[in-house]
Amino acid sequence: MSALEVRDLSFAYGAREALRQVSFSLAPGRFAALLGPNGAGKSTLIALLTRLYDLQRGDIVVGECSLRTAPRPALRQLGVVFQQSTLDLDLSVEQNLRYHAALHGLARRQTGLRVDAELARQGLTERRGERVRELNGGHRRRVEIARALLHEPRLLLLDEASAGLDPASRLALNQHIRSLCHEQQISVLWTTHLLDEVHSGDDLLILHQGRLVASGQADALSLEHGGNLGAAFAHLTHSGASR
Ligand code: ADP
Ligand code: MG
């Protein structure tokens, strides 16, 4: 069974086509990078996966649940970190998590246990009482990751999670998500426009102008282009590559 299956997904904002016949599947417990330049359609895909927008064409299946026919059980298996932060800066780290847990109907007792566990996993236990406004960008992202994992999803979606961070924090966050993925067997879909966030062992999806122009193992794709993933990316996303 796949962690996620996207089937023939197309989406348009009015007359503007943002995704065109996108299909792929993610294996459980894998780190998959969705790489694409600005405007490729990454955030639109995340918005469809999280049901921010209704599906127009195609289907999305999470685990065995279709977003069309079983949206609630499908969404329950998803955790998401959006491109724009949605934390309340004036609430503490813990308050942000508890607020989210309440929204999702977690029982009080369970909430306490889950908040403790996720704060520990993100290395934030000591900061639980601090207002989010006082945290740096990397730590704020970790709060969002803790929040996304509170209900123990099987698939974590991150939309340009490292944007705006300095290079060291960017690398640390990417590494952190990789260890979560490998140690806890959480499937990850990591979207980025930055090639250096893709590792050779990753599953790689390349999106360009709303089309999936490559999917497979990053190293296999790299081999097809003389061992140079940068060359592959440039070749697949130069403007002539779209049809
Ligand atoms: P990415 O996240 O890869 O940068 P987006 O999914 O944000 O790409 O955008 C894909 C395309 O859809 C772009 O051409 C963008 O201008 C367009 N688009 C995104 N959001 C909207 C919107 N709310 N209304 C109209 N067009 C949009
Ligand atoms: Mg985006």
Tab-separated table of C-alpha atoms and ligand atoms in Angstrom:
chain	number	residue	atom	x	y	z
A	1	MET	CA	0.000	0.000	0.000
A	2	SER	CA	1.225	3.506	-0.799
A	3	ALA	CA	1.338	6.257	1.804
A	4	LEU	CA	-0.054	8.605	-0.823
A	5	GLU	CA	-1.377	8.291	-4.330
A	6	VAL	CA	-2.069	11.253	-6.524
A	7	ARG	CA	-4.067	10.269	-9.576
A	8	ASP	CA	-4.333	12.366	-12.676
A	9	LEU	CA	-4.701	15.594	-10.742
A	10	SER	CA	-5.453	18.793	-12.615
A	11	PHE	CA	-6.342	22.157	-11.120
A	12	ALA	CA	-6.956	25.644	-12.483
A	13	TYR	CA	-7.500	29.035	-10.857
A	14	GLY	CA	-10.184	30.267	-13.239
A	15	ALA	CA	-8.520	30.136	-16.642
A	16	ARG	CA	-5.044	29.755	-15.143
A	17	GLU	CA	-3.918	26.142	-15.129
A	18	ALA	CA	-1.792	25.372	-12.068
A	19	LEU	CA	-1.546	21.554	-12.191
A	20	ARG	CA	-1.887	19.369	-15.218
A	21	GLN	CA	-2.450	15.599	-15.023
A	22	VAL	CA	-0.125	15.008	-12.100
A	23	SER	CA	0.177	11.382	-10.961
A	24	PHE	CA	2.608	9.813	-8.489
A	25	SER	CA	2.705	7.631	-5.426
A	26	LEU	CA	4.801	7.705	-2.265
A	27	ALA	CA	6.035	4.582	-0.521
A	28	PRO	CA	5.546	4.373	3.269
A	29	GLY	CA	8.388	5.585	5.485
A	30	ARG	CA	10.231	7.369	2.668
A	31	PHE	CA	11.525	10.916	2.315
A	32	ALA	CA	10.261	12.346	-0.960
A	33	ALA	CA	11.401	15.720	-2.263
A	34	LEU	CA	9.031	17.679	-4.479
A	35	LEU	CA	11.323	20.048	-6.304
A	36	GLY	CA	10.126	22.862	-8.512
A	37	PRO	CA	10.860	26.505	-9.292
A	38	ASN	CA	8.582	29.253	-7.992
A	39	GLY	CA	5.175	29.018	-9.606
A	40	ALA	CA	5.573	25.299	-10.433
A	41	GLY	CA	2.411	24.383	-8.512
A	42	LYS	CA	3.869	22.987	-5.267
A	43	SER	CA	1.660	24.981	-2.889
A	44	THR	CA	-1.382	24.282	-5.036
A	45	LEU	CA	-0.682	20.572	-4.671
A	46	ILE	CA	-0.351	20.949	-0.889
A	47	ALA	CA	-3.616	22.921	-0.808
A	48	LEU	CA	-5.378	20.102	-2.647
A	49	LEU	CA	-3.808	17.431	-0.442
A	50	THR	CA	-5.057	19.217	2.665
A	51	ARG	CA	-8.446	20.002	1.148
A	52	LEU	CA	-7.991	23.733	1.364
A	53	TYR	CA	-9.298	23.653	-2.200
A	54	ASP	CA	-11.803	21.176	-3.550
A	55	LEU	CA	-10.572	18.727	-6.152
A	56	GLN	CA	-11.482	19.596	-9.734
A	57	ARG	CA	-10.067	16.635	-11.645
A	58	GLY	CA	-8.376	13.466	-10.479
A	59	ASP	CA	-8.173	11.992	-7.006
A	60	ILE	CA	-5.887	11.820	-3.985
A	61	VAL	CA	-5.688	8.691	-1.848
A	62	VAL	CA	-4.040	8.750	1.575
A	63	GLY	CA	-3.398	5.252	2.878
A	64	GLU	CA	-6.513	3.607	1.532
A	65	CYS	CA	-8.817	6.602	1.879
A	66	SER	CA	-9.834	8.783	-1.031
A	67	LEU	CA	-10.185	12.506	-0.397
A	68	ARG	CA	-13.300	12.401	-2.530
A	69	THR	CA	-15.147	9.587	-0.775
A	70	ALA	CA	-13.545	9.440	2.694
A	71	PRO	CA	-12.076	12.880	3.374
A	72	ARG	CA	-12.073	12.684	7.174
A	73	PRO	CA	-10.082	9.462	7.599
A	74	ALA	CA	-7.794	10.608	4.779
A	75	LEU	CA	-7.065	13.958	6.460
A	76	ARG	CA	-6.539	12.311	9.831
A	77	GLN	CA	-3.446	10.613	8.429
A	78	LEU	CA	-1.905	13.902	7.308
A	79	GLY	CA	0.196	16.427	9.179
A	80	VAL	CA	1.074	19.676	7.428
A	81	VAL	CA	3.467	22.588	7.736
A	82	PHE	CA	2.330	25.323	5.359
A	83	GLN	CA	4.650	27.667	3.488
A	84	GLN	CA	3.411	30.648	5.520
A	85	SER	CA	3.608	30.213	9.277
A	86	THR	CA	0.230	29.934	10.981
A	87	LEU	CA	1.427	30.182	14.587
A	88	ASP	CA	0.004	32.728	17.011
A	89	LEU	CA	3.092	34.759	17.925
A	90	ASP	CA	1.628	36.015	21.184
A	91	LEU	CA	0.780	32.598	22.553
A	92	SER	CA	3.372	30.358	24.138
A	93	VAL	CA	4.760	27.312	22.366
A	94	GLU	CA	2.588	25.054	24.499
A	95	GLN	CA	-0.546	27.176	24.055
A	96	ASN	CA	-0.167	26.991	20.287
A	97	LEU	CA	-0.042	23.205	20.491
A	98	ARG	CA	-2.956	22.932	22.915
A	99	TYR	CA	-5.095	25.216	20.814
A	100	HIS	CA	-4.492	23.033	17.788
A	101	ALA	CA	-5.203	19.842	19.770
A	102	ALA	CA	-8.516	21.314	20.957
A	103	LEU	CA	-9.440	22.212	17.376
A	104	HIS	CA	-8.820	18.609	16.407
A	105	GLY	CA	-10.885	17.211	19.236
A	106	LEU	CA	-8.056	15.495	21.141
A	107	ALA	CA	-9.124	14.568	24.681
A	108	ARG	CA	-7.564	16.652	27.482
A	109	ARG	CA	-5.533	13.841	29.006
A	110	GLN	CA	-4.290	12.647	25.667
A	111	THR	CA	-3.403	16.218	24.709
A	112	GLY	CA	-1.053	16.573	27.688
A	113	LEU	CA	0.759	13.374	26.805
A	114	ARG	CA	1.015	14.170	23.119
A	115	VAL	CA	2.211	17.753	23.729
A	116	ASP	CA	4.943	16.492	26.084
A	117	ALA	CA	6.034	13.827	23.620
A	118	GLU	CA	6.222	16.149	20.612
A	119	LEU	CA	7.960	18.950	22.492
A	120	ALA	CA	10.584	16.435	23.588
A	121	ARG	CA	10.952	15.035	20.080
A	122	GLN	CA	11.517	18.524	18.659
A	123	GLY	CA	13.930	19.505	21.442
A	124	LEU	CA	11.527	22.219	22.644
A	125	THR	CA	10.677	21.045	26.159
A	126	GLU	CA	12.602	23.875	27.795
A	127	ARG	CA	10.925	26.455	25.591
A	128	ARG	CA	7.342	25.398	26.119
A	129	GLY	CA	6.468	28.497	28.145
A	130	GLU	CA	8.100	31.018	25.779
A	131	ARG	CA	6.040	33.158	23.453
A	132	VAL	CA	6.560	32.112	19.858
A	133	ARG	CA	7.512	35.716	19.053
A	134	GLU	CA	10.699	35.216	21.089
A	135	LEU	CA	11.861	32.181	19.117
A	136	ASN	CA	14.138	32.223	16.078
A	137	GLY	CA	12.922	31.001	12.681
A	138	GLY	CA	14.287	27.481	13.053
A	139	HIS	CA	12.601	26.971	16.410
A	140	ARG	CA	9.324	28.400	15.122
A	141	ARG	CA	9.392	25.830	12.362
A	142	ARG	CA	9.957	23.124	14.951
A	143	VAL	CA	6.870	24.278	16.829
A	144	GLU	CA	4.911	23.889	13.604
A	145	ILE	CA	6.345	20.418	13.104
A	146	ALA	CA	5.430	19.442	16.666
A	147	ARG	CA	1.935	20.743	16.023
A	148	ALA	CA	1.650	18.853	12.735
A	149	LEU	CA	2.594	15.604	14.487
A	150	LEU	CA	0.286	15.931	17.528
A	151	HIS	CA	-2.385	13.654	16.109
A	152	GLU	CA	0.240	11.087	14.999
A	153	PRO	CA	-0.187	11.286	11.243
A	154	ARG	CA	1.491	8.779	8.962
A	155	LEU	CA	2.363	11.328	6.316
A	156	LEU	CA	3.958	14.714	6.949
A	157	LEU	CA	3.700	17.430	4.288
A	158	LEU	CA	6.094	20.373	4.451
A	159	ASP	CA	5.758	23.253	2.012
A	160	GLU	CA	9.077	25.103	1.653
A	161	ALA	CA	9.611	24.622	5.373
A	162	SER	CA	13.166	25.912	5.225
A	163	ALA	CA	12.355	29.161	3.388
A	164	GLY	CA	13.628	32.227	5.196
A	165	LEU	CA	16.056	30.322	7.425
A	166	ASP	CA	19.797	30.938	7.420
A	167	PRO	CA	21.865	28.199	5.704
A	168	ALA	CA	22.837	26.390	8.919
A	169	SER	CA	19.243	26.282	10.234
A	170	ARG	CA	18.021	25.227	6.812
A	171	LEU	CA	20.387	22.256	6.798
A	172	ALA	CA	19.560	21.375	10.412
A	173	LEU	CA	15.826	21.375	9.697
A	174	ASN	CA	16.240	19.207	6.623
A	175	GLN	CA	18.359	16.729	8.630
A	176	HIS	CA	15.887	16.763	11.477
A	177	ILE	CA	13.000	15.837	9.194
A	178	ARG	CA	15.068	13.066	7.640
A	179	SER	CA	15.729	11.509	11.047
A	180	LEU	CA	12.019	11.747	11.941
A	181	CYS	CA	11.253	9.974	8.715
A	182	HIS	CA	13.807	7.183	9.172
A	183	GLU	CA	13.517	6.645	12.892
A	184	GLN	CA	9.754	6.961	13.249
A	185	GLN	CA	8.729	5.580	9.871
A	186	ILE	CA	6.777	8.700	8.957
A	187	SER	CA	6.426	9.338	5.235
A	188	VAL	CA	7.523	12.823	4.266
A	189	LEU	CA	6.716	15.034	1.294
A	190	TRP	CA	9.189	17.933	1.404
A	191	THR	CA	8.638	20.665	-1.158
A	192	THR	CA	11.442	23.011	-2.100
A	193	HIS	CA	12.878	25.048	-4.950
A	194	LEU	CA	16.407	24.401	-3.670
A	195	LEU	CA	18.348	21.554	-5.170
A	196	ASP	CA	20.745	21.239	-2.233
A	197	GLU	CA	17.872	20.011	-0.054
A	198	VAL	CA	17.656	16.856	-2.170
A	199	HIS	CA	19.904	13.903	-1.268
A	200	SER	CA	20.953	11.140	-3.603
A	201	GLY	CA	18.871	8.439	-1.866
A	202	ASP	CA	15.636	10.458	-1.916
A	203	ASP	CA	12.557	9.816	-3.949
A	204	LEU	CA	12.360	12.837	-6.204
A	205	LEU	CA	9.456	14.501	-7.964
A	206	ILE	CA	10.169	17.452	-10.223
A	207	LEU	CA	7.316	19.806	-10.953
A	208	HIS	CA	7.547	22.445	-13.653
A	209	GLN	CA	4.721	24.692	-14.846
A	210	GLY	CA	2.131	22.401	-13.312
A	211	ARG	CA	3.477	19.195	-14.844
A	212	LEU	CA	5.417	16.416	-13.224
A	213	VAL	CA	8.468	16.278	-15.489
A	214	ALA	CA	10.361	13.586	-13.555
A	215	SER	CA	9.759	11.123	-10.745
A	216	GLY	CA	11.912	8.352	-9.339
A	217	GLN	CA	15.083	7.931	-7.327
A	218	ALA	CA	17.231	11.051	-7.240
A	219	ASP	CA	20.407	9.111	-8.012
A	220	ALA	CA	18.837	7.350	-10.998
A	221	LEU	CA	17.750	10.684	-12.429
A	222	SER	CA	21.151	12.118	-11.770
A	223	LEU	CA	22.824	9.193	-13.596
A	224	GLU	CA	20.712	9.874	-16.659
A	225	HIS	CA	22.340	13.305	-16.753
A	226	GLY	CA	25.985	12.381	-16.346
A	227	GLY	CA	25.805	12.112	-12.546
A	228	ASN	CA	24.762	15.735	-12.216
A	229	LEU	CA	21.381	16.353	-10.601
A	230	GLY	CA	21.747	20.085	-11.139
A	231	ALA	CA	22.067	19.505	-14.869
A	232	ALA	CA	19.004	17.244	-14.790
A	233	PHE	CA	16.973	19.883	-12.949
A	234	ALA	CA	18.094	22.661	-15.283
A	235	HIS	CA	17.342	20.551	-18.339
A	236	LEU	CA	13.880	19.518	-17.126
A	237	THR	CA	12.809	22.962	-15.976
A	238	HIS	CA	14.138	25.247	-18.688
A	239	SER	CA	11.177	26.919	-20.296
A	240	GLY	CA	11.329	24.762	-23.426
A	241	ALA	CA	10.765	21.632	-21.320
A	242	SER	CA	7.063	22.319	-20.884
A	243	ARG	CA	4.529	21.448	-23.519
B	1	ADP	P1	4.693	27.189	-6.080
B	1	ADP	O1	4.198	26.884	-4.716
B	1	ADP	O2	5.406	26.033	-6.736
B	1	ADP	O3	5.530	28.421	-6.136
B	1	ADP	P2	1.901	27.813	-6.627
B	1	ADP	O4	1.146	26.556	-6.419
B	1	ADP	O5	1.870	28.823	-5.556
B	1	ADP	O6	3.431	27.452	-7.023
B	1	ADP	O7	1.402	28.503	-7.961
B	1	ADP	C1	1.196	27.782	-9.164
B	1	ADP	C2	0.590	28.716	-10.212
B	1	ADP	O8	-0.716	29.092	-9.823
B	1	ADP	C3	1.371	30.001	-10.391
B	1	ADP	O9	1.289	30.358	-11.753
B	1	ADP	C4	0.615	30.997	-9.531
B	1	ADP	O10	0.755	32.302	-10.029
B	1	ADP	C5	-0.805	30.497	-9.666
B	1	ADP	N1	-1.599	30.764	-8.444
B	1	ADP	C6	-1.309	30.357	-7.200
B	1	ADP	N2	-2.265	30.753	-6.324
B	1	ADP	C7	-3.182	31.411	-7.056
B	1	ADP	C8	-4.424	32.059	-6.738
B	1	ADP	N3	-4.898	32.069	-5.489
B	1	ADP	N4	-5.108	32.644	-7.760
B	1	ADP	C9	-4.637	32.614	-9.025
B	1	ADP	N5	-3.487	32.016	-9.386
B	1	ADP	C10	-2.759	31.426	-8.422
B	2	MG	MG	4.696	27.681	-2.851
